[in-house]
Coordinates of C-alpha atoms and ligand atoms in Angstrom, one line a residue:
M1 CA -15.1 -4.2 4.6
I2 CA -16.4 -3.6 8.1
N3 CA -14.3 -1.8 10.6
I4 CA -15.1 -3.6 13.9
K5 CA -13.7 -0.7 16.0
E6 CA -16.4 1.6 14.6
H7 CA -19.2 -0.4 16.1
E8 CA -19.4 -0.5 19.9
N9 CA -21.5 -3.7 20.2
L10 CA -19.1 -5.5 17.8
S11 CA -16.1 -4.2 19.7
I12 CA -17.4 -5.6 23.0
L13 CA -18.3 -8.9 21.3
N14 CA -14.8 -9.2 19.7
H15 CA -13.0 -8.3 22.9
S16 CA -15.0 -11.0 24.7
C17 CA -14.2 -13.4 22.0
A18 CA -10.5 -12.7 22.5
H19 CA -10.9 -13.9 26.1
L20 CA -12.7 -17.0 24.9
L21 CA -9.8 -17.7 22.6
A22 CA -7.3 -17.3 25.5
Q23 CA -9.4 -19.6 27.7
A24 CA -9.5 -22.3 25.0
V25 CA -5.8 -22.0 24.4
K26 CA -5.1 -22.4 28.1
H27 CA -7.2 -25.6 28.1
L28 CA -5.2 -27.0 25.2
Y29 CA -1.8 -25.6 26.0
P30 CA -1.6 -25.3 29.8
Q31 CA 1.8 -23.6 29.6
A32 CA 0.3 -20.7 27.7
K33 CA 0.9 -17.2 29.1
F34 CA -1.0 -14.2 27.7
W35 CA 0.2 -10.7 26.8
V36 CA -2.5 -8.5 25.2
G37 CA -5.6 -9.2 23.3
P38 CA -7.1 -6.0 21.8
V39 CA -9.9 -5.3 19.4
I40 CA -8.7 -4.2 16.0
E41 CA -10.4 -2.9 12.8
E42 CA -10.3 -6.5 11.5
G43 CA -11.6 -8.2 14.6
F44 CA -9.4 -9.2 17.5
Y45 CA -6.1 -10.9 18.3
Y46 CA -4.3 -12.3 21.3
D47 CA -0.5 -12.4 21.8
I48 CA 0.4 -15.6 23.4
D49 CA 3.6 -17.1 24.8
L50 CA 3.5 -20.9 24.3
G51 CA 7.0 -21.6 25.4
E52 CA 8.7 -23.8 22.9
E53 CA 5.6 -24.8 21.2
V54 CA 4.7 -23.3 17.8
I55 CA 1.2 -23.4 16.4
S56 CA 0.1 -23.2 12.8
E57 CA -3.1 -22.5 10.9
E58 CA -3.8 -26.2 11.1
D59 CA -4.2 -25.9 14.8
L60 CA -6.9 -23.3 14.6
P61 CA -9.9 -25.6 14.0
K62 CA -9.0 -27.5 17.2
I63 CA -8.9 -24.2 19.2
E64 CA -12.1 -23.1 17.6
K65 CA -13.8 -26.4 18.6
E66 CA -12.7 -25.8 22.2
M67 CA -14.0 -22.2 22.1
K68 CA -17.4 -23.5 20.9
K69 CA -17.4 -26.1 23.7
I70 CA -16.7 -23.4 26.4
A71 CA -19.3 -21.1 24.8
K72 CA -21.9 -23.8 24.9
D73 CA -21.2 -24.4 28.5
G74 CA -22.4 -20.9 29.0
K75 CA -20.5 -19.6 32.0
R76 CA -21.3 -16.0 33.1
I77 CA -18.6 -13.4 32.7
V78 CA -18.0 -11.8 36.0
R79 CA -16.2 -8.5 36.7
E80 CA -14.0 -8.1 39.8
E81 CA -12.3 -4.9 40.9
L82 CA -8.9 -5.0 42.7
T83 CA -6.4 -2.6 44.1
K84 CA -3.0 -2.5 42.5
E85 CA -1.6 -4.5 45.4
E86 CA -4.3 -7.1 45.2
A87 CA -3.8 -7.4 41.4
L88 CA -0.1 -7.9 41.8
E89 CA -0.8 -10.7 44.3
K90 CA -3.4 -12.3 42.1
F91 CA -1.3 -12.4 39.0
K92 CA 2.1 -13.0 40.8
D93 CA 2.9 -16.0 38.7
D94 CA 2.3 -14.3 35.4
P95 CA 5.2 -12.0 34.3
Y96 CA 3.2 -10.5 31.4
K97 CA 0.3 -9.4 33.6
I98 CA 2.7 -8.1 36.3
D99 CA 4.4 -6.1 33.5
L100 CA 1.0 -4.5 32.6
I101 CA -0.1 -3.9 36.2
S102 CA 3.3 -2.4 37.2
R103 CA 2.8 0.2 34.5
M104 CA -0.5 1.4 35.9
D105 CA 1.1 4.3 37.9
E106 CA -1.7 6.0 39.8
E107 CA -1.7 4.8 43.4
N108 CA -5.5 4.4 43.7
T109 CA -6.1 2.9 40.3
I110 CA -8.9 0.3 40.4
I111 CA -7.9 -2.6 38.3
S112 CA -10.6 -4.8 36.9
C113 CA -10.4 -8.4 35.8
Y114 CA -13.0 -10.7 34.2
S115 CA -13.6 -14.3 35.0
Q116 CA -15.5 -17.0 33.1
G117 CA -15.4 -20.4 34.6
D118 CA -11.8 -21.5 35.1
F119 CA -10.3 -18.5 33.3
T120 CA -9.5 -15.0 34.6
D121 CA -7.9 -12.2 32.7
L122 CA -6.9 -8.7 33.5
C123 CA -9.1 -6.4 31.5
R124 CA -10.7 -3.0 31.4
G125 CA -13.9 -4.4 29.8
P126 CA -16.7 -4.1 29.1
H127 CA -17.7 -7.6 28.1
V128 CA -20.9 -9.5 27.2
D129 CA -22.7 -11.1 30.1
T130 CA -22.1 -14.7 29.3
V131 CA -19.9 -16.7 26.9
K132 CA -23.1 -18.1 25.4
Q133 CA -23.4 -14.9 23.4
L134 CA -20.2 -15.8 21.5
K135 CA -21.6 -18.0 18.7
Y136 CA -20.6 -16.6 15.4
F137 CA -16.8 -16.4 15.3
K138 CA -13.9 -17.6 13.2
L139 CA -10.2 -17.8 13.9
L140 CA -8.5 -16.3 10.8
K141 CA -4.7 -16.7 11.0
V142 CA -1.7 -17.0 13.2
S143 CA 1.6 -15.1 13.0
G144 CA 4.7 -14.2 15.0
A145 CA 4.7 -10.9 16.9
Y146 CA 7.6 -9.6 19.0
F147 CA 6.8 -8.9 22.6
K148 CA 6.0 -5.1 22.7
G149 CA 6.8 -5.0 19.0
D150 CA 10.5 -5.0 19.6
A151 CA 12.7 -7.3 17.5
K152 CA 15.1 -7.7 20.4
N153 CA 12.3 -9.3 22.5
K154 CA 10.9 -12.8 22.5
M155 CA 8.6 -13.7 19.6
L156 CA 5.1 -14.4 20.8
Q157 CA 2.3 -16.0 18.7
R158 CA -0.5 -13.9 17.6
I159 CA -3.9 -15.5 16.8
Y160 CA -6.4 -13.4 14.9
G161 CA -10.1 -13.9 14.8
I162 CA -13.4 -12.1 14.3
C163 CA -16.9 -12.4 15.9
F164 CA -20.3 -11.3 14.7
E165 CA -23.8 -11.2 16.1
N166 CA -25.3 -13.5 13.6
E167 CA -24.5 -16.2 11.1
Q168 CA -25.3 -14.0 8.0
D169 CA -22.9 -11.3 9.0
L170 CA -20.1 -13.8 9.7
E171 CA -20.7 -15.6 6.3
K172 CA -20.8 -12.3 4.4
H173 CA -17.5 -11.2 6.0
L174 CA -15.8 -14.5 5.3
Q175 CA -16.8 -14.2 1.7
E176 CA -15.4 -10.7 1.5
L177 CA -12.2 -11.9 3.0
E178 CA -12.0 -14.6 0.4
E179 CA -12.6 -12.0 -2.4
A180 CA -9.9 -9.8 -0.9
K181 CA -7.5 -12.7 -1.0
E182 CA -8.2 -13.2 -4.7
R183 CA -7.6 -9.5 -5.3
D184 CA -4.3 -9.4 -3.3
H185 CA -1.7 -8.1 -5.8
R186 CA 0.8 -10.6 -4.5
K187 CA -1.4 -13.4 -5.7
L188 CA -2.3 -11.7 -9.0
G189 CA 1.3 -10.7 -9.5
K190 CA 2.3 -14.3 -9.4
E191 CA -0.6 -15.7 -11.5
L192 CA -0.2 -13.0 -14.2
K193 CA 3.6 -13.2 -14.1
I194 CA 4.1 -9.6 -13.2
F195 CA 6.8 -9.8 -10.6
M196 CA 8.7 -12.2 -8.5
T197 CA 10.9 -12.1 -5.4
H198 CA 13.9 -14.3 -4.4
D199 CA 15.7 -14.8 -1.1
L200 CA 19.0 -14.4 -2.9
V201 CA 18.1 -10.9 -4.0
G202 CA 16.6 -9.9 -0.7
K203 CA 13.5 -8.9 1.2
G204 CA 11.4 -6.1 -0.3
M205 CA 13.2 -6.2 -3.6
P206 CA 10.8 -7.5 -6.2
M207 CA 12.0 -8.2 -9.8
W208 CA 9.7 -7.1 -12.6
L209 CA 9.0 -9.9 -15.1
P210 CA 8.4 -9.2 -18.8
N211 CA 4.6 -8.6 -18.3
G212 CA 5.3 -6.3 -15.3
A213 CA 8.0 -4.5 -17.2
M214 CA 5.5 -3.8 -20.1
I215 CA 3.0 -2.3 -17.6
R216 CA 5.7 -0.3 -16.1
Y217 CA 6.9 1.0 -19.5
E218 CA 3.4 2.2 -20.3
L219 CA 2.8 3.8 -16.9
E220 CA 6.1 5.6 -17.1
K221 CA 5.3 6.9 -20.5
Y222 CA 1.8 7.9 -19.5
I223 CA 2.9 10.0 -16.6
K224 CA 5.9 11.5 -18.3
D225 CA 3.8 12.6 -21.3
K226 CA 1.3 14.2 -18.9
E227 CA 4.1 16.0 -17.1
I228 CA 5.8 17.2 -20.2
A229 CA 2.5 18.7 -21.3
L230 CA 2.5 20.6 -18.0
D231 CA 6.0 22.0 -18.5
Y232 CA 7.8 19.6 -16.3
Q233 CA 11.5 19.0 -17.2
H234 CA 12.7 15.4 -16.6
V235 CA 16.2 14.6 -15.5
Y236 CA 18.3 11.5 -14.6
T237 CA 20.4 11.5 -11.5
P238 CA 22.4 8.8 -9.7
S239 CA 20.8 6.4 -7.2
L240 CA 23.6 7.2 -4.7
G241 CA 24.8 10.4 -3.0
S242 CA 27.6 11.3 -0.7
V243 CA 26.9 11.3 3.0
D244 CA 27.7 15.0 2.9
L245 CA 24.8 15.6 0.5
Y246 CA 22.4 14.1 3.0
K247 CA 24.0 15.9 5.9
T248 CA 23.4 19.2 4.0
S249 CA 19.8 18.3 3.3
G250 CA 19.1 17.1 6.9
H251 CA 18.2 13.5 5.9
W252 CA 21.3 12.3 7.8
D253 CA 20.0 13.7 11.0
H254 CA 16.3 13.2 10.6
Y255 CA 15.8 10.3 8.2
K256 CA 18.8 8.0 9.0
E257 CA 16.7 5.2 10.5
D258 CA 14.9 4.8 7.2
M259 CA 18.1 4.6 5.2
F260 CA 20.5 1.8 4.3
P261 CA 23.9 2.1 6.1
K262 CA 26.6 4.1 4.4
M263 CA 29.3 2.5 2.3
V264 CA 32.9 3.6 2.0
V265 CA 34.7 3.8 -1.4
D266 CA 38.3 5.0 -1.5
D267 CA 38.1 8.2 0.5
E268 CA 34.4 8.9 -0.1
E269 CA 31.3 7.9 1.9
F270 CA 28.1 7.1 0.0
V271 CA 24.5 6.2 0.8
L272 CA 21.8 4.7 -1.4
R273 CA 19.4 7.5 -1.6
P274 CA 16.1 7.4 0.1
M275 CA 14.8 10.5 -1.7
N276 CA 15.7 12.5 -4.7
C277 CA 15.2 16.0 -3.4
P278 CA 18.9 16.8 -2.7
H279 CA 20.0 15.9 -6.2
H280 CA 17.2 18.1 -7.6
M281 CA 18.2 21.0 -5.3
L282 CA 21.7 20.9 -6.9
I283 CA 20.3 20.8 -10.4
Y284 CA 18.3 24.0 -9.6
K285 CA 21.4 25.6 -8.1
N286 CA 23.4 24.8 -11.3
D287 CA 21.9 27.9 -13.0
L288 CA 21.1 31.4 -12.0
H289 CA 17.3 32.0 -11.9
S290 CA 15.1 35.0 -12.4
Y291 CA 11.5 35.4 -11.1
R292 CA 10.6 35.1 -14.8
D293 CA 11.8 31.4 -14.9
L294 CA 9.6 30.3 -12.0
P295 CA 8.0 27.9 -11.5
I296 CA 10.7 25.4 -12.5
R297 CA 9.4 21.8 -12.3
I298 CA 12.1 19.1 -12.2
G299 CA 10.8 15.6 -12.6
E300 CA 12.4 12.2 -12.5
L301 CA 11.4 8.6 -12.4
A302 CA 14.0 7.9 -9.8
H303 CA 15.1 4.8 -7.9
D304 CA 15.2 5.1 -4.1
F305 CA 16.1 2.8 -1.3
R306 CA 14.6 2.7 2.1
Y307 CA 15.1 0.5 5.1
E308 CA 11.6 -0.7 5.7
A309 CA 11.1 -3.2 8.6
S310 CA 11.2 -6.8 7.3
G311 CA 7.8 -7.4 8.8
A312 CA 6.4 -4.4 6.9
V313 CA 7.5 -5.1 3.4
C314 CA 4.6 -6.3 1.2
G315 CA 4.8 -7.3 -2.5
L316 CA 5.0 -4.2 -4.6
E317 CA 3.1 -2.1 -2.0
R318 CA 5.9 -1.6 0.4
V319 CA 9.4 -2.3 -1.0
R320 CA 12.9 -1.4 -0.1
C321 CA 13.9 -0.5 -3.6
M322 CA 11.4 1.7 -5.4
C323 CA 10.9 4.0 -8.4
Q324 CA 9.3 7.3 -7.5
N325 CA 7.3 9.4 -9.9
D326 CA 8.9 12.4 -8.4
A327 CA 9.2 16.1 -9.1
H328 CA 10.3 19.2 -7.2
I329 CA 8.6 22.4 -8.1
F330 CA 10.6 25.6 -7.3
C331 CA 8.4 28.6 -7.1
S332 CA 7.9 32.0 -5.4
I333 CA 5.8 32.1 -2.3
N334 CA 3.0 33.8 -4.3
Q335 CA 2.9 30.8 -6.7
V336 CA 2.4 28.1 -4.1
G337 CA -1.4 28.2 -4.2
D338 CA -1.6 27.8 -8.0
E339 CA 1.1 25.2 -8.1
F340 CA -0.5 23.2 -5.4
A341 CA -3.9 23.5 -7.1
S342 CA -2.4 22.2 -10.4
V343 CA -0.8 19.2 -8.6
V344 CA -4.1 18.3 -7.0
K345 CA -5.8 18.7 -10.4
L346 CA -3.3 16.4 -11.9
I347 CA -3.9 13.8 -9.2
L348 CA -7.6 14.0 -9.8
D349 CA -7.1 13.7 -13.5
V350 CA -4.9 10.6 -13.2
Y351 CA -7.3 8.9 -10.8
K352 CA -10.1 9.6 -13.2
D353 CA -8.1 8.0 -16.1
F354 CA -7.7 4.9 -14.0
G355 CA -11.2 5.0 -12.6
F356 CA -10.1 5.2 -8.9
K357 CA -12.9 6.3 -6.7
D358 CA -12.1 5.1 -3.2
Y359 CA -9.5 7.5 -1.8
S360 CA -9.2 10.3 0.8
F361 CA -7.1 13.3 1.3
R362 CA -5.0 13.5 4.5
L363 CA -3.3 16.6 5.7
S364 CA -0.2 15.2 7.4
L365 CA 1.2 17.3 10.2
R366 CA 4.2 17.2 12.5
G367 CA 3.9 15.1 15.7
K368 CA 5.0 15.5 19.3
E369 CA 8.3 13.7 18.9
K370 CA 10.0 16.9 17.8
E371 CA 13.4 15.4 17.1
K372 CA 12.0 13.5 14.2
Y373 CA 11.3 16.8 12.5
F374 CA 13.4 19.8 11.6
D375 CA 13.4 22.1 14.5
D376 CA 12.0 25.5 13.5
D377 CA 8.6 26.2 15.0
E378 CA 8.1 29.4 13.0
M379 CA 8.8 27.6 9.7
W380 CA 6.4 24.8 10.6
D381 CA 3.6 27.1 11.6
K382 CA 4.0 29.1 8.4
A383 CA 4.0 25.9 6.3
E384 CA 1.0 24.4 8.1
S385 CA -1.1 27.4 7.9
M386 CA -0.3 28.0 4.3
L387 CA -1.1 24.5 3.3
R388 CA -4.3 24.5 5.2
K389 CA -5.3 27.7 3.4
V390 CA -4.5 26.2 0.0
L391 CA -6.6 23.1 0.8
T392 CA -9.5 25.2 2.1
D393 CA -9.3 27.5 -0.9
L394 CA -9.4 24.4 -3.1
G395 CA -12.5 23.3 -1.3
L396 CA -10.9 19.9 -0.8
D397 CA -12.5 17.5 1.7
F398 CA -9.6 16.4 3.9
Y399 CA -8.9 15.0 7.4
E400 CA -5.8 15.8 9.6
A401 CA -3.3 13.4 11.0
E402 CA -0.5 14.2 13.4
D403 CA 3.0 12.7 13.1
E404 CA 2.7 11.9 9.4
A405 CA 4.6 14.9 8.0
A406 CA 7.9 14.7 6.1
F407 CA 10.8 15.9 8.3
Y408 CA 11.0 19.0 6.2
G409 CA 7.4 20.0 6.1
P410 CA 3.7 19.2 6.1
K411 CA 2.0 17.4 3.3
L412 CA -1.2 16.4 1.5
D413 CA -1.4 12.7 1.1
V414 CA -3.8 10.7 -0.9
Q415 CA -4.7 7.6 1.2
V416 CA -6.0 4.3 -0.3
K417 CA -6.9 0.9 1.2
S418 CA -5.2 -2.2 -0.1
A419 CA -7.2 -5.4 -0.6
I420 CA -6.0 -6.8 2.7
G421 CA -6.8 -3.5 4.5
H422 CA -3.5 -1.6 4.6
D423 CA -4.0 2.1 4.7
V424 CA -1.3 3.5 2.4
T425 CA -0.3 6.8 0.8
L426 CA -0.4 6.8 -3.0
S427 CA 0.0 10.4 -4.2
T428 CA 1.7 13.1 -2.1
C429 CA 2.2 16.8 -2.4
Q430 CA 4.4 18.5 0.2
L431 CA 5.4 22.0 1.1
D432 CA 8.9 22.8 2.1
F433 CA 10.7 25.9 3.2
L434 CA 13.6 24.0 4.7
L435 CA 15.6 22.5 1.8
P436 CA 15.8 25.8 -0.1
E437 CA 17.4 27.2 3.0
R438 CA 19.8 24.3 3.5
F439 CA 21.0 24.4 -0.1
D440 CA 20.9 28.2 -0.1
L441 CA 18.7 28.4 -3.2
T442 CA 17.9 31.8 -4.6
Y443 CA 16.3 33.6 -7.6
I444 CA 16.4 37.2 -8.5
N445 CA 13.1 39.0 -7.8
E446 CA 11.5 41.9 -9.7
E447 CA 13.6 44.4 -7.7
G448 CA 16.8 42.7 -8.8
K449 CA 17.3 41.2 -5.3
K450 CA 18.0 37.7 -4.2
E451 CA 15.0 35.8 -2.8
R452 CA 14.4 32.2 -1.6
P453 CA 12.1 30.0 -3.6
V454 CA 9.7 27.6 -2.0
V455 CA 9.9 23.9 -2.9
I456 CA 6.9 21.6 -3.5
H457 CA 7.7 17.9 -3.5
R458 CA 5.1 15.8 -5.3
A459 CA 4.6 12.3 -6.5
I460 CA 1.5 11.6 -8.5
L461 CA 1.7 7.8 -9.0
G462 CA 3.6 7.8 -5.7
T463 CA 6.0 5.0 -6.7
I464 CA 5.5 2.9 -9.8
D465 CA 5.7 -0.1 -7.4
R466 CA 2.9 0.9 -5.0
F467 CA 0.7 2.3 -7.8
S468 CA 1.0 -1.0 -9.7
A469 CA 0.0 -2.9 -6.6
F470 CA -3.0 -0.8 -6.1
L471 CA -4.0 -0.9 -9.8
L472 CA -3.8 -4.7 -9.8
E473 CA -6.0 -4.9 -6.8
E474 CA -8.5 -2.3 -8.1
T475 CA -8.8 -4.0 -11.5
K476 CA -8.6 -7.5 -10.0
G477 CA -5.8 -8.0 -12.5
A478 CA -8.0 -7.2 -15.5
L479 CA -5.9 -4.2 -16.6
P480 CA -7.2 -1.6 -19.0
L481 CA -6.5 -2.5 -22.7
W482 CA -3.7 0.1 -23.1
L483 CA -1.8 -1.2 -20.1
S484 CA -2.3 -4.9 -20.7
P485 CA 1.0 -6.7 -21.4
V486 CA -0.8 -8.8 -24.0
Q487 CA -3.7 -7.1 -25.6
V488 CA -4.9 -9.7 -28.0
V489 CA -4.4 -13.5 -28.2
V490 CA -4.9 -15.2 -31.5
I491 CA -6.2 -18.7 -31.3
P492 CA -6.6 -20.9 -34.4
V493 CA -9.4 -23.4 -33.9
S494 CA -7.4 -26.2 -35.5
S495 CA -3.6 -25.9 -35.7
L496 CA -3.7 -27.9 -38.9
H497 CA -6.3 -26.0 -40.9
H498 CA -6.1 -22.5 -39.6
E499 CA -2.6 -21.9 -38.5
S500 CA -1.4 -20.0 -41.6
Y501 CA -4.3 -17.6 -41.4
A502 CA -3.7 -17.2 -37.6
K503 CA -0.1 -16.4 -38.3
E504 CA -1.1 -13.8 -40.9
V505 CA -3.5 -12.1 -38.5
Y506 CA -0.8 -12.2 -35.8
E507 CA 1.8 -10.6 -38.0
K508 CA -0.6 -7.9 -39.1
L509 CA -1.7 -7.0 -35.6
K510 CA 1.9 -6.9 -34.5
K511 CA 2.8 -4.6 -37.3
S512 CA 0.1 -2.2 -36.3
G513 CA 1.7 -1.9 -32.8
I514 CA -0.8 -4.1 -31.0
R515 CA 0.7 -6.4 -28.3
V516 CA -0.4 -9.8 -29.6
K517 CA 0.3 -13.4 -28.7
L518 CA -0.3 -16.4 -31.0
D519 CA -1.5 -19.5 -29.1
D520 CA -1.2 -22.2 -31.7
R521 CA -0.2 -24.9 -29.2
N522 CA -1.4 -28.3 -29.9
E523 CA -4.0 -28.1 -27.1
K524 CA -7.8 -28.3 -27.1
L525 CA -9.6 -25.1 -28.0
G526 CA -11.4 -25.0 -24.7
Y527 CA -8.2 -25.2 -22.8
R528 CA -6.6 -22.4 -24.7
L529 CA -9.7 -20.2 -24.3
R530 CA -9.7 -20.8 -20.6
E531 CA -6.1 -19.8 -20.4
A532 CA -6.8 -16.6 -22.2
Q533 CA -9.3 -15.9 -19.4
T534 CA -7.0 -16.7 -16.5
Q535 CA -4.4 -14.5 -18.1
K536 CA -7.0 -11.8 -18.3
I537 CA -6.2 -10.9 -21.9
P538 CA -8.6 -8.2 -23.1
Y539 CA -9.3 -9.7 -26.6
T540 CA -9.4 -13.3 -27.6
L541 CA -9.5 -13.9 -31.4
I542 CA -10.9 -17.3 -32.5
L543 CA -10.1 -18.1 -36.1
G544 CA -11.8 -21.0 -37.9
D545 CA -13.0 -21.8 -41.4
Q546 CA -15.4 -19.0 -41.8
E547 CA -12.9 -16.3 -40.6
K548 CA -10.2 -17.7 -42.9
E549 CA -12.6 -17.7 -45.9
N550 CA -13.9 -14.2 -45.4
N551 CA -10.8 -12.5 -44.0
T552 CA -12.7 -11.7 -40.8
V553 CA -12.0 -12.3 -37.1
S554 CA -14.3 -13.5 -34.3
Y555 CA -13.5 -12.1 -30.9
R556 CA -14.5 -12.3 -27.3
L557 CA -13.8 -9.7 -24.7
Y558 CA -12.3 -10.8 -21.3
S559 CA -15.0 -12.2 -19.0
K560 CA -17.7 -12.0 -21.7
K561 CA -19.3 -15.0 -23.3
D562 CA -20.6 -13.6 -26.6
T563 CA -18.5 -13.5 -29.8
T564 CA -18.5 -10.7 -32.3
S565 CA -17.3 -10.9 -35.9
C566 CA -15.9 -8.3 -38.2
L567 CA -13.3 -7.7 -41.0
L568 CA -9.7 -8.0 -39.8
D569 CA -8.9 -4.4 -40.8
E570 CA -11.9 -3.1 -39.0
F571 CA -10.9 -5.0 -35.9
I572 CA -7.4 -3.5 -36.0
S573 CA -8.6 0.1 -36.4
R574 CA -11.1 -0.4 -33.6
V575 CA -8.5 -1.8 -31.2
K576 CA -5.9 0.8 -32.1
E577 CA -8.4 3.6 -31.4
K578 CA -9.2 2.2 -28.1
I579 CA -5.6 1.8 -27.1
E580 CA -4.7 5.3 -28.3
K581 CA -7.7 6.9 -26.5
K582 CA -7.2 4.7 -23.5
I583 CA -10.8 3.6 -23.7
N584 CA -11.7 0.6 -21.6
E585 CA -14.5 -1.7 -22.6
Ligands
TSB1 C1 7.6 13.4 -3.3 N1 10.8 13.7 -1.3 C2 9.4 13.4 -1.5 C3 9.1 13.4 -3.0 O1 9.7 14.6 -3.6 C4 9.2 12.0 -0.9 O2 10.1 11.1 -1.0 N2 8.0 11.7 -0.4 S1 7.5 10.3 0.3 O3 8.5 9.9 1.2 O4 6.2 10.5 0.7 O5 7.5 9.2 -0.9 C5 6.8 9.4 -2.0 C6 5.8 8.3 -2.3 O6 6.5 7.1 -2.4 C7 4.8 8.1 -1.2 O7 3.7 8.9 -1.4 C8 4.4 6.6 -1.5 O8 3.4 6.5 -2.4 C9 5.6 6.0 -2.1 N3 6.4 5.1 -1.1 C10 7.0 5.5 0.0 N4 7.6 4.5 0.6 C11 7.4 3.4 -0.2 C12 7.8 2.0 -0.1 N5 8.5 1.5 0.9 N6 7.3 1.2 -1.1 C13 6.6 1.7 -2.1 N7 6.2 2.9 -2.3 C14 6.6 3.8 -1.3
ZN2 ZN1 11.4 15.4 -2.4

C-alpha cells in the first residue's frame, strides 16, 4: 500500500486536504478548535476539540460534502508570515494554537499561516495554490485521541482521510483498503472461530477457541521439533517470579513500566513475568558448566504478561498475555558469530516454510534516553559493534533504528507489516552481556579458569499470538493444509441415500489421523458447499451414488471449482503425504 509520506507531491496535497477538512468542520461545528493536522503514511488526520459534541463515521459524508463545496468554490490558499508576537495576537482566542506558538522558542522565528476564504490556520506549509486542486479525497474514519497523546488530558476527535491527484489512484487505494479490511486477522479470527475476547476477561487477553487451539498445537509442535533437531533443550518454568528476581535482572529498574504491578502473598512479593530470561539464567546456574558444554540452548514456550497501553492492544497482534517461542543461548564469546548465524538461518528456514516474503531486518540500537537502558557504555559499544560485524559477515541486508534495543542489549529484529499497516517485530535475536553479569554466570574455560558466557535471546515465531495474527493475514485465512483446524469436510449429497457411506469415509479419515468433519446436516448441498468455502477448509469431499458404488471420493480444493475423483484409499494416502511433508496445494 502506498506510503503518502514518501511522495512529496502527495504529502503537500494531503496536508492541504487536512486544512480543507478543518475548514469544513468549522463551517458545520462552529465551536470546533483545532490542534494538529499532520500528514501520515496513510494520508492525513486532524485532531479536533468539538466541546461536548461527539462525531461518528456517519457524520463523515456530511463533512466530505462540505469539503467538496468549499473546494468547488476554489479560493486561493494564501501564505502570510508573522512574528511570534503577531501570531500570539492573531490566535489569542485559540488555546491550542497559543500552545503551539508558545513552544516556538527562538525570538526571531517567522511563523507562517495559511488562509483560504474564511479559514486561517497556523502552518509551516507548503500547500497547493488553490483548494480547487483538492478533488479526489475520502474521509476514512474517526477515533478518539488524547491531547498530546497523554491519557490524563482531554480526549480530542481525530478524523482521518486521504487525498490523491486523480480518480483512479483514489479508487485503487480504496479498493486496497477494502481488501486489507478483509484480511484483518481480527475479522478472520472471528469468522473462522479462532479466538474471541470478552470484557469480563479484560483488554488484550484473547481466548483461543478450539480451531485456534488446534493451529496453536501444530505451530508449537512444529517449532519445538525444529529446535530439538538443533539441540535446544526445552523447559517449563512458572509465569510468575519474585520481585527480587526482577531486581536482580534489572527488569525492575528498566522495564517496570511495561509490567503488571506487583502482588503480595504472605511475606513474598511477586510479579507476572514480562520475560523469561531470569528464570532461564537460574536454570543455567543450577549446574556447573565447562567450555565443552557450550553452547547451551534453553528453550520454552512461555507465557508472559506485559502492560501494553489499552489503545495499542490489537487482536492477537499486540496482547497483554502472550506465549513466546523463547530461547536463551549460553555460549562463549567466540561462538557468538556461529550461534547468531544459525538463529538467522532458522528464521529464514521458518519463513520459507510459511512462504513469507515481505519482511526486513532491523538492527535495533540504544536511544538517547539513557535511563531506559542499562548504563554501561563500554558494554553497549562492545555489543553493538559485535552485532554489526556478525550481520555484515552474514551479508544480511539490514537497516538501523535507534531507541528500539532491549534494555540489556542491541538486537536484530525481523519487521513485518500487518494488514492495517502496523509495523511490528516478528522474530528477534538479541545480544546480551548484561544478564550473565547480573546473575554471575560462569563456565570453566580450557585453562580451568572461570569465564562469563554471553547470552543470545531469541524468539523465532516471536509469540505464537503475533505469529498467528500475521499468518492469518498473509494467508487470508486459507491456512496451509497441515495447520488447518479442519483439513477435510465430508458432505453426503443426500442425507438419506449417502449418509452411511459418508460416515464410513469420515471414520476412515479420522482413523488415519486426518482432521475431518462430517457435514450431514439436513441442508441443501449448495449451502453446505458454500459454508465449506467460507470456513476455508482445504478439501471438500462430495459423496453421491457413484462414489458410494465405486468406493471412491470426489473432492474439491478450497477456492477451486473443478472436482477430482479417486479411490478412497488413494485420497487418504495423498492427503496424509501432503500433511506430513507440509506441502501446500
Ligand atoms: C527473545 N527476552 C527476549 C526473549 O528472550 C524478549 O522478551 N524479547 S522481546 O521483548 O522482543 O519479545 C519477543 C517477541 O515477542 C517479539 O519479537 C515480538 O514478536 C513478541 N511480542 C512482544 N510484545 C508482544 C505483544 N504485546 N503481543 C504479542 N507479541 C509480542
Ligand atoms: Zn530473553
